[in-house]
Tab-separated table of C-alpha atoms in Angstrom:
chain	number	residue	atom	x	y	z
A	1	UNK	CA	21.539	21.693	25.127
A	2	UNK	CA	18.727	19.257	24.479
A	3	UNK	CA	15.441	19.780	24.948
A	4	UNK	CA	13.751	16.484	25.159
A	5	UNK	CA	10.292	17.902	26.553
A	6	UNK	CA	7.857	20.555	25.529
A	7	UNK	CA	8.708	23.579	28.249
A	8	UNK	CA	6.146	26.766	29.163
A	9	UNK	CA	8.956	28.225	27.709
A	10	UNK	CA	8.353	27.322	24.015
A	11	UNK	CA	5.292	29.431	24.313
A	12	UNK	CA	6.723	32.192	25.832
A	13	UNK	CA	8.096	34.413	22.508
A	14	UNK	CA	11.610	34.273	23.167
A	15	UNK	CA	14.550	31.834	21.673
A	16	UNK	CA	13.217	28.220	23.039
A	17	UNK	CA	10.001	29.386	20.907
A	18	UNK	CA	11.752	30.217	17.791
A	19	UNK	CA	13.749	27.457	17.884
A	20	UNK	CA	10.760	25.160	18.343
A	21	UNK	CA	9.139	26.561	15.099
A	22	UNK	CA	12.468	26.713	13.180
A	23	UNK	CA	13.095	22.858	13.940
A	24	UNK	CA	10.387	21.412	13.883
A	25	UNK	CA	7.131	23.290	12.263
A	26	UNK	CA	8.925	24.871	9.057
A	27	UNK	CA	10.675	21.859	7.893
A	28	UNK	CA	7.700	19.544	8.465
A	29	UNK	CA	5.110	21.913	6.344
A	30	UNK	CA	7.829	23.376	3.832
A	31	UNK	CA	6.679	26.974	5.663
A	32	UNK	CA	8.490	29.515	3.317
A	33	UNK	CA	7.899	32.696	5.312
A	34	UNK	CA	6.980	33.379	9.171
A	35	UNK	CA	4.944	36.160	8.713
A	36	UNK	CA	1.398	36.872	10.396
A	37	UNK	CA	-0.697	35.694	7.708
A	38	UNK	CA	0.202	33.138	4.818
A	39	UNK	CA	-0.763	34.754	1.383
A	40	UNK	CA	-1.409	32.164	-1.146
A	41	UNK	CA	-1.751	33.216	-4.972
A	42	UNK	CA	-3.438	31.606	-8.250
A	43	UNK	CA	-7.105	30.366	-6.491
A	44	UNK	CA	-8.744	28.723	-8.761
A	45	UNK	CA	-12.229	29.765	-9.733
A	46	UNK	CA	-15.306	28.411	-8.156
A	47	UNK	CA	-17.138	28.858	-4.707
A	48	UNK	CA	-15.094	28.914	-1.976
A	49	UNK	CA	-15.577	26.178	1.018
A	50	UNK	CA	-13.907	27.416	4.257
A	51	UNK	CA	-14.288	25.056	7.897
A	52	UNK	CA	-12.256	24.594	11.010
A	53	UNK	CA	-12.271	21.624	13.956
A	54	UNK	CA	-10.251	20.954	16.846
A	55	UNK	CA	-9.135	17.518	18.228
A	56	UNK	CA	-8.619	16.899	21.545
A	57	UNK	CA	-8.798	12.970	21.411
A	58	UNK	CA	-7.089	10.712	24.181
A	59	UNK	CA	-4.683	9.214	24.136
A	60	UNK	CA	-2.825	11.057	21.394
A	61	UNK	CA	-1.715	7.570	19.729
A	62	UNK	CA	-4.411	5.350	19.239
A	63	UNK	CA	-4.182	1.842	16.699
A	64	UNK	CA	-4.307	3.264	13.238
A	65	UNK	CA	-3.023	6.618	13.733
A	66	UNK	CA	-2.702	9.597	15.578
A	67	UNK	CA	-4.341	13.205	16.346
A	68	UNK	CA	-1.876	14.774	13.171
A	69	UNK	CA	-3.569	12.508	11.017
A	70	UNK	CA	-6.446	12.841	12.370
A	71	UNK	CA	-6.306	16.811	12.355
A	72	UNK	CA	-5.417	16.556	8.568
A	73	UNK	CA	-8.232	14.282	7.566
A	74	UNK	CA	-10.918	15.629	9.389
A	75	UNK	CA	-10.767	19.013	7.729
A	76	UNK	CA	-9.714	17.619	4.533
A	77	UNK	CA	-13.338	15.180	4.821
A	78	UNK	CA	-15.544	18.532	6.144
A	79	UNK	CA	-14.348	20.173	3.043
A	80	UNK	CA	-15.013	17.301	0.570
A	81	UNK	CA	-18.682	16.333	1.927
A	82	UNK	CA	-19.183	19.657	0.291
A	83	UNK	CA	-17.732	18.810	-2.528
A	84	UNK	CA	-14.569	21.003	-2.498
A	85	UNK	CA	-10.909	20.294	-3.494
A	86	UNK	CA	-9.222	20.861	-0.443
A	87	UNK	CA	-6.073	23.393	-1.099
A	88	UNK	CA	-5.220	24.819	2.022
A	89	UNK	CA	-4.863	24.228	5.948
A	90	UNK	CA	-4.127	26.382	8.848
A	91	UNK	CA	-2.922	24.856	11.975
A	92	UNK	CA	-2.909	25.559	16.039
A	93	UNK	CA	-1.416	23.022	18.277
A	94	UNK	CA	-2.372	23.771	22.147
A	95	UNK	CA	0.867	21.780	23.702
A	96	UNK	CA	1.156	20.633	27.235
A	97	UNK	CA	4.089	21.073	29.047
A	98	UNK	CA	6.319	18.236	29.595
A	99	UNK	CA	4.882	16.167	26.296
A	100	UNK	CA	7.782	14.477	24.934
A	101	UNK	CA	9.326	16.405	21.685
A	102	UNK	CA	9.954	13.092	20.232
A	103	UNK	CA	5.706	12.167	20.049
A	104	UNK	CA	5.630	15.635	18.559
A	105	UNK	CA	7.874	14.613	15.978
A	106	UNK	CA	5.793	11.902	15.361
A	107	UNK	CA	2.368	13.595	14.780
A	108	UNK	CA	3.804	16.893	12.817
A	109	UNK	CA	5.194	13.761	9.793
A	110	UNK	CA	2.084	12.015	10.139
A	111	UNK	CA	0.307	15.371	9.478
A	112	UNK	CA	3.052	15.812	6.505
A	113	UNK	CA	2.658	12.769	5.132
A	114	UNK	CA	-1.348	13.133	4.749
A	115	UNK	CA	-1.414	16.632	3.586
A	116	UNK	CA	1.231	15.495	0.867
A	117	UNK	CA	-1.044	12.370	-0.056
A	118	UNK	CA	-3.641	14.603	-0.722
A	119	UNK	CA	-2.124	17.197	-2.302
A	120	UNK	CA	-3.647	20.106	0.317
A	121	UNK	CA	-0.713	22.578	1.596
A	122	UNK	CA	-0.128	23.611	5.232
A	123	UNK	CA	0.558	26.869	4.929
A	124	UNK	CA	0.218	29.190	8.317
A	125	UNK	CA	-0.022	27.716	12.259
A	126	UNK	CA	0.376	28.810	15.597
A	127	UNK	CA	1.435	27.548	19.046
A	128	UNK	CA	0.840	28.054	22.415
A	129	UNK	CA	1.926	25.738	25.175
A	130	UNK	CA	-0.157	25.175	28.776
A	131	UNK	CA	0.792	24.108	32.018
A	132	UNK	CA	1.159	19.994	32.892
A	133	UNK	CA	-1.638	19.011	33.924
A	134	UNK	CA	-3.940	21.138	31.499
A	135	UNK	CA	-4.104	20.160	28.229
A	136	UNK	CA	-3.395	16.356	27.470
A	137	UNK	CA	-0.436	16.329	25.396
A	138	UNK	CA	-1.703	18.478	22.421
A	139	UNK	CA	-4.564	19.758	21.130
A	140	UNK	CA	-4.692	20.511	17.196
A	141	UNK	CA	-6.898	23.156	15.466
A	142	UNK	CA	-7.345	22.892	11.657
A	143	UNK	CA	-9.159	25.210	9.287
A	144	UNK	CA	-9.194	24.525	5.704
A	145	UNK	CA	-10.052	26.360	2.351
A	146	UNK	CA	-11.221	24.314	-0.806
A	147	UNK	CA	-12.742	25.347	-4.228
A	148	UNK	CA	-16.457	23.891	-5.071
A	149	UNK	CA	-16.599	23.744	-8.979
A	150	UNK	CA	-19.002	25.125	-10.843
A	151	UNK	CA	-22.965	22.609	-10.845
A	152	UNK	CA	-21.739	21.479	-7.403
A	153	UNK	CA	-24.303	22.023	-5.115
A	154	UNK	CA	-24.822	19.147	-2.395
A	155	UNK	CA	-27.354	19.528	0.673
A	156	UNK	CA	-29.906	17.665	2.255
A	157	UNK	CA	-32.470	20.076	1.028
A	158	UNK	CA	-31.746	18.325	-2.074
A	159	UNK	CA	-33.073	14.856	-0.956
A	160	UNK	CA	-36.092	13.380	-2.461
A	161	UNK	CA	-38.496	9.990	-1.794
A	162	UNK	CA	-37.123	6.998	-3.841
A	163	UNK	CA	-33.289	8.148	-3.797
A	164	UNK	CA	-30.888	5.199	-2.351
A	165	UNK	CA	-28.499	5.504	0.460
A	166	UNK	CA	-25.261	4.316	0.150
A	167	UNK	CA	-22.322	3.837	2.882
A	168	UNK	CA	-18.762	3.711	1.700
A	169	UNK	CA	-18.006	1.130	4.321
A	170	UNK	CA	-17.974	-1.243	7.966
A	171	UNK	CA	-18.952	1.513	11.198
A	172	UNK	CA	-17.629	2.031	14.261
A	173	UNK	CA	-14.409	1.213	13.213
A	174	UNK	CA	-12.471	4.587	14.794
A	175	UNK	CA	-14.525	5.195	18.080
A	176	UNK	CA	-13.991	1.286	19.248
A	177	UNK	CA	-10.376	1.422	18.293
A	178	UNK	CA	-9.996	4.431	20.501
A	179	UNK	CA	-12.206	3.397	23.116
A	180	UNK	CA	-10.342	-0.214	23.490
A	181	UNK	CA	-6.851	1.459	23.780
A	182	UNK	CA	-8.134	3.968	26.348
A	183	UNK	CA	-9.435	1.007	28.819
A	184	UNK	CA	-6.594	-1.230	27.670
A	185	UNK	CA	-9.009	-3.257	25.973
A	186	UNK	CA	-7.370	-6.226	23.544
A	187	UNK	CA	-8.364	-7.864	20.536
A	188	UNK	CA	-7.155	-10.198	17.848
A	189	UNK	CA	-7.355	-9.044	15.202
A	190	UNK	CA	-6.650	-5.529	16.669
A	191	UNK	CA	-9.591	-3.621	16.257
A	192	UNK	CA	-8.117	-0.609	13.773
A	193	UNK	CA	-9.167	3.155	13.220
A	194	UNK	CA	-10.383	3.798	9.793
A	195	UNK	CA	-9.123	7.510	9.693
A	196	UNK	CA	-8.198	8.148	6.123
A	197	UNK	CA	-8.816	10.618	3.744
A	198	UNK	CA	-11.724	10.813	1.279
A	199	UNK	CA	-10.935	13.567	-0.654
A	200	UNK	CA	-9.964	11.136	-4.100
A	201	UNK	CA	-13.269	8.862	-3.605
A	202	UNK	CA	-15.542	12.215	-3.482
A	203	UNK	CA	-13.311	13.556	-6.811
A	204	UNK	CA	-14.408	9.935	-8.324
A	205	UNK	CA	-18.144	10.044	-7.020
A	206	UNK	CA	-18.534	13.699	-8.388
A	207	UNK	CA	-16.950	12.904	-11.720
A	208	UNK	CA	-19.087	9.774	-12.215
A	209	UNK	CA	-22.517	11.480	-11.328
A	210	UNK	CA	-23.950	14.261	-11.181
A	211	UNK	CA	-26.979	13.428	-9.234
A	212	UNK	CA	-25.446	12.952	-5.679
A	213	UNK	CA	-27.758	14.745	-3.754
A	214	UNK	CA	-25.861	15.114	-0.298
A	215	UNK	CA	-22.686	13.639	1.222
A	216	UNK	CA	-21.950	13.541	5.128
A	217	UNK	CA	-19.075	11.882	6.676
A	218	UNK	CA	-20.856	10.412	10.362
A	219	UNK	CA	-18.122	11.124	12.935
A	220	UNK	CA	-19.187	11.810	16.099
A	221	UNK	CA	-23.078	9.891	16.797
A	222	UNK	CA	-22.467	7.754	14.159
A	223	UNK	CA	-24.650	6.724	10.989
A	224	UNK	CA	-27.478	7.590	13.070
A	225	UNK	CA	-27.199	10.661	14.200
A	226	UNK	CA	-26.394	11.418	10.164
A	227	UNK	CA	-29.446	9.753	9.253
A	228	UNK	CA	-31.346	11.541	11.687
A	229	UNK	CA	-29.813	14.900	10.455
A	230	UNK	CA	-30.656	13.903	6.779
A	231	UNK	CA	-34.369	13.057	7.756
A	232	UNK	CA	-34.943	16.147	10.183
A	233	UNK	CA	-33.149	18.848	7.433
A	234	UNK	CA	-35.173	16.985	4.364
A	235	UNK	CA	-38.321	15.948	5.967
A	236	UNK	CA	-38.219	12.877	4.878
A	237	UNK	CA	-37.915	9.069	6.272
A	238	UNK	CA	-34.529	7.406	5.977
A	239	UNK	CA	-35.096	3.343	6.128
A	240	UNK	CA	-32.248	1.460	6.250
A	241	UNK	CA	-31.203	-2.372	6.398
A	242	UNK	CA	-29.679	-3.703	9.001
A	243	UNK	CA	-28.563	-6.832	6.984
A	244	UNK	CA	-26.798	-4.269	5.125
A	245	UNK	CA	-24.581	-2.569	7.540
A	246	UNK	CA	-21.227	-3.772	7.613
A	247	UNK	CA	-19.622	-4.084	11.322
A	248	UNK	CA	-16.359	-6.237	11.666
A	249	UNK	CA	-17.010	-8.676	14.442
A	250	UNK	CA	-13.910	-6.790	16.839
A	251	UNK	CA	-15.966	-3.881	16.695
A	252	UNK	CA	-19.219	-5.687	17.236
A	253	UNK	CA	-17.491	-7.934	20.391
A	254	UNK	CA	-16.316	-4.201	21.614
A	255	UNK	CA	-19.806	-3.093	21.512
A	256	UNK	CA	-21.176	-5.975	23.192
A	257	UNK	CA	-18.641	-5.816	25.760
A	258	UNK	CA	-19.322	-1.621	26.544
A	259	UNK	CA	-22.872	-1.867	26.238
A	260	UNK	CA	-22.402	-0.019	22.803
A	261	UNK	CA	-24.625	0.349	19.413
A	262	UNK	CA	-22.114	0.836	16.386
A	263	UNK	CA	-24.817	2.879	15.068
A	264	UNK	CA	-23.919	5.351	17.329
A	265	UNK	CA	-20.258	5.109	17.497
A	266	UNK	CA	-17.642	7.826	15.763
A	267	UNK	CA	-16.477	7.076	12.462
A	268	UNK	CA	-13.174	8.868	10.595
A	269	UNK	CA	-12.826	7.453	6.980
A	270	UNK	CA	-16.154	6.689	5.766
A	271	UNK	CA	-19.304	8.670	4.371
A	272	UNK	CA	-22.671	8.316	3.361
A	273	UNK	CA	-24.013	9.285	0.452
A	274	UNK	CA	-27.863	10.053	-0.900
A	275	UNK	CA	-27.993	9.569	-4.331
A	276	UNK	CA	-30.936	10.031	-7.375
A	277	UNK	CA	-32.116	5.975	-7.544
A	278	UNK	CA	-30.667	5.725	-11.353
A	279	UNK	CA	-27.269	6.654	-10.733
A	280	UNK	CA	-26.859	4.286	-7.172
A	281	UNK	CA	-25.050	1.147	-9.490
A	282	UNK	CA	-23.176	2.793	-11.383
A	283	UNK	CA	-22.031	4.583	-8.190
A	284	UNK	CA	-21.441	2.019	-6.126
A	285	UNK	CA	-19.343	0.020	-8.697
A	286	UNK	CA	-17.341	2.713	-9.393
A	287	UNK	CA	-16.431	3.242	-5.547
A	288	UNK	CA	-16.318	-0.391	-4.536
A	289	UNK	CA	-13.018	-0.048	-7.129
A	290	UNK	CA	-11.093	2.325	-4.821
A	291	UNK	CA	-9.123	1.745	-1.258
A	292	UNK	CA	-11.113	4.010	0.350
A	293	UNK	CA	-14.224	3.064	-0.988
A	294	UNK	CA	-14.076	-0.979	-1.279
A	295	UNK	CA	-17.157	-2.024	0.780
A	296	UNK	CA	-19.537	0.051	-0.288
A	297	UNK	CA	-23.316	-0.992	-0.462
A	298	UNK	CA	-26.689	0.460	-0.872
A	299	UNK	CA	-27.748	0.221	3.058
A	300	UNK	CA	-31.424	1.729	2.414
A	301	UNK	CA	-33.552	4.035	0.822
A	302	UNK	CA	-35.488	7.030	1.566
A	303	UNK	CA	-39.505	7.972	2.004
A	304	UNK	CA	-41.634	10.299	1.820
A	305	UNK	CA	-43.287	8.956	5.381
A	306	UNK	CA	-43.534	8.928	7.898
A	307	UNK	CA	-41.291	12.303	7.857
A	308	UNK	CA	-38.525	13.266	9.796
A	309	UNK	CA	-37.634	9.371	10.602
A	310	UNK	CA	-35.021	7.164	10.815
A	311	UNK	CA	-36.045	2.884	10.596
A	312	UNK	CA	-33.971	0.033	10.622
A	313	UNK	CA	-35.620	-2.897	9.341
A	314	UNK	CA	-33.445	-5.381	11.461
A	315	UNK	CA	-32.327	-8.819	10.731
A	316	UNK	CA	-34.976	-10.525	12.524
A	317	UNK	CA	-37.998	-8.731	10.063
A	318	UNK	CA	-38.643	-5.543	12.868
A	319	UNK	CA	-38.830	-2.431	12.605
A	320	UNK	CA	-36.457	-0.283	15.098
A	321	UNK	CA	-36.791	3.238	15.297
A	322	UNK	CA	-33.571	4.973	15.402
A	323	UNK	CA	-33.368	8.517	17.315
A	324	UNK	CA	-30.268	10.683	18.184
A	325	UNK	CA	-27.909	10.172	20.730
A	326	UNK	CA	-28.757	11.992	23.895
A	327	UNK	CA	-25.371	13.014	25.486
A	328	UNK	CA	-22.002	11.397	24.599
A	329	UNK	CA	-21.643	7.582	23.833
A	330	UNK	CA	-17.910	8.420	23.843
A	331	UNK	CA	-15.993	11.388	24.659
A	332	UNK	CA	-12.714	12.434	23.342
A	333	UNK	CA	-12.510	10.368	20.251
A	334	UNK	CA	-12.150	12.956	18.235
């Protein structure tokens, strides 16, 4: 018979279970045992990077991708601001009963496709499936395991006065496209996530220069709750141009339309970098010549005062201070 809907009983142990695994999760990762624990052989040497997330966006399908993507690249990016090859993933999908075994389909290739573009393998999940009404389709839970190479060492501790700081590209990009299909929201052009991967630019930036100082990518809060990180962790000012700052006008109209500051809103395939001031060109030019990285700029610069500050010098010749977000601009985006 079949099953055209997740059931409680895929979670329950028994055949419905097994066959949900065998059909679906071993073919789409290439799993070649279904033990307890995946053993993996031949890590390479270095410091090992280890980090885990969970996504619980909504809706599950949003313009530009989905929560598999998603899932894939978010824990792919947390490993690579550190400046780790990503190698390995675990996964655990929380599935609601009665979600539609067809949209599961869907976001187990998107999550092959990824982890295939970026050459990280998928190599041990679990499942467990909730009552409808309790868990919003799916939930995903990634950790990942990369290898920092040796003279790798990137923190904001690192940061000094007179270093640039660059952005890889336009903001807001992923929380507006989410937030405009959730409220049914149109625009033309359709405003598009930017959830990518960034694990190739980082391998370019790190094998250009080895005076990054710090790399972040600013989901949730923004650029300015990145900044703000950056300033509070260095104690140092971070000034930044607003004539810089790249938003597409969809995502600014969006903005306007919520009562939103794309400073503050959730970003998915970008990242901002603090670089030593003698390496920013060269930098720059060499990550304005890849996909991910094509609209790059220098966006600002940092201080020595007043510490623990974030400025905008705006377009008008002000000066805006620019603080944290207190509570959630926009929940579930991620």
């Amino acid at each position: 018979m079949r099953v055209e809907r997740i059931q409680l009983s895929h979670g329950g142990g028994g055949r419905l279970m097994h066959q949900l695994v065998r059909d679906y999760f071993v073919p789409s990762f290439h799993l070649q045992t279904l033990n307890d624990s995946a053993v993996v052989e031949g890590m390479p040497a270095g410091k090992i990077a280890l980090t885990t997330d969970s996504y619980v966006i909504s809706p599950y399908f949003f313009p530009g991708g989905d929560i598999g993507l998603l899932s894939v690249c978010g824990t792919v990016n947390d490993l690579s601001m550190a400046g780790a090859r990503p190698l390995y993933l675990t996964t655990g999908f929380i599935l609601e009963e009665g979600m539609p075994i067809e949209d599961l389909k869907k976001i187990l290739a998107s999550m092959k496709t990824v982890a295939d573009e970026v050459g990280v393998k998928i190599v041990a999940g679990d499942t467990k499936v909730v009552e409808k009404g309790k868990g919003d389709g799916i939930y995903i839970n990634t950790a990942g395991v990369g290898i920092v190479d040796e003279g790798i060492d990137l923190s904001p501790h690192r940061i000094r006065a007179g270093d640039k700081i660059i952005l890889s590209g336009s903001i807001g990009n992923h929380g507006m496209a989410v937030m405009a299909e959730r409220n049914g929201i149109s625009f033309e052009p359709p405003i598009l996530s930017d959830v990518r991967a960034l694990s190739s630019l980082v391998r370019s930036m790190l094998a250009t220069t080895g005076e990054i100082r710090v790399l972040r990518d600013p989901t949730r809060g923004g650029i300015a709750t990145t900044l703000k990180e950056f300033a509070t962790d260095s104690s140092k000012c971070m000034i930044i141009d607003e004539e810089a700052l790249q938003v597409r006008p969809g995502v600014q109209g969006a903005c306007d339309l919520l009562g939103l500051d794309p400073l503050y809103v959730a970003n998915e395939g970008i990242l901002i970098a603090v670089v030593a001031p003698q390496a920013a060109d060269e930098l720059v030019s060499v990550m304005k010549r890849t996909r991910e990285g094509s609209e790059t700029a220098v966006i600002g610069e940092v201080a020595e005062q007043p510490k623990l500050m974030v400025l905008l010098r705006t377009k008008i010749g002000g000066t805006r201070i620019i603080d944290m977000i207190t509570g959630e601009q926009l929940p579930r985006i991620c």
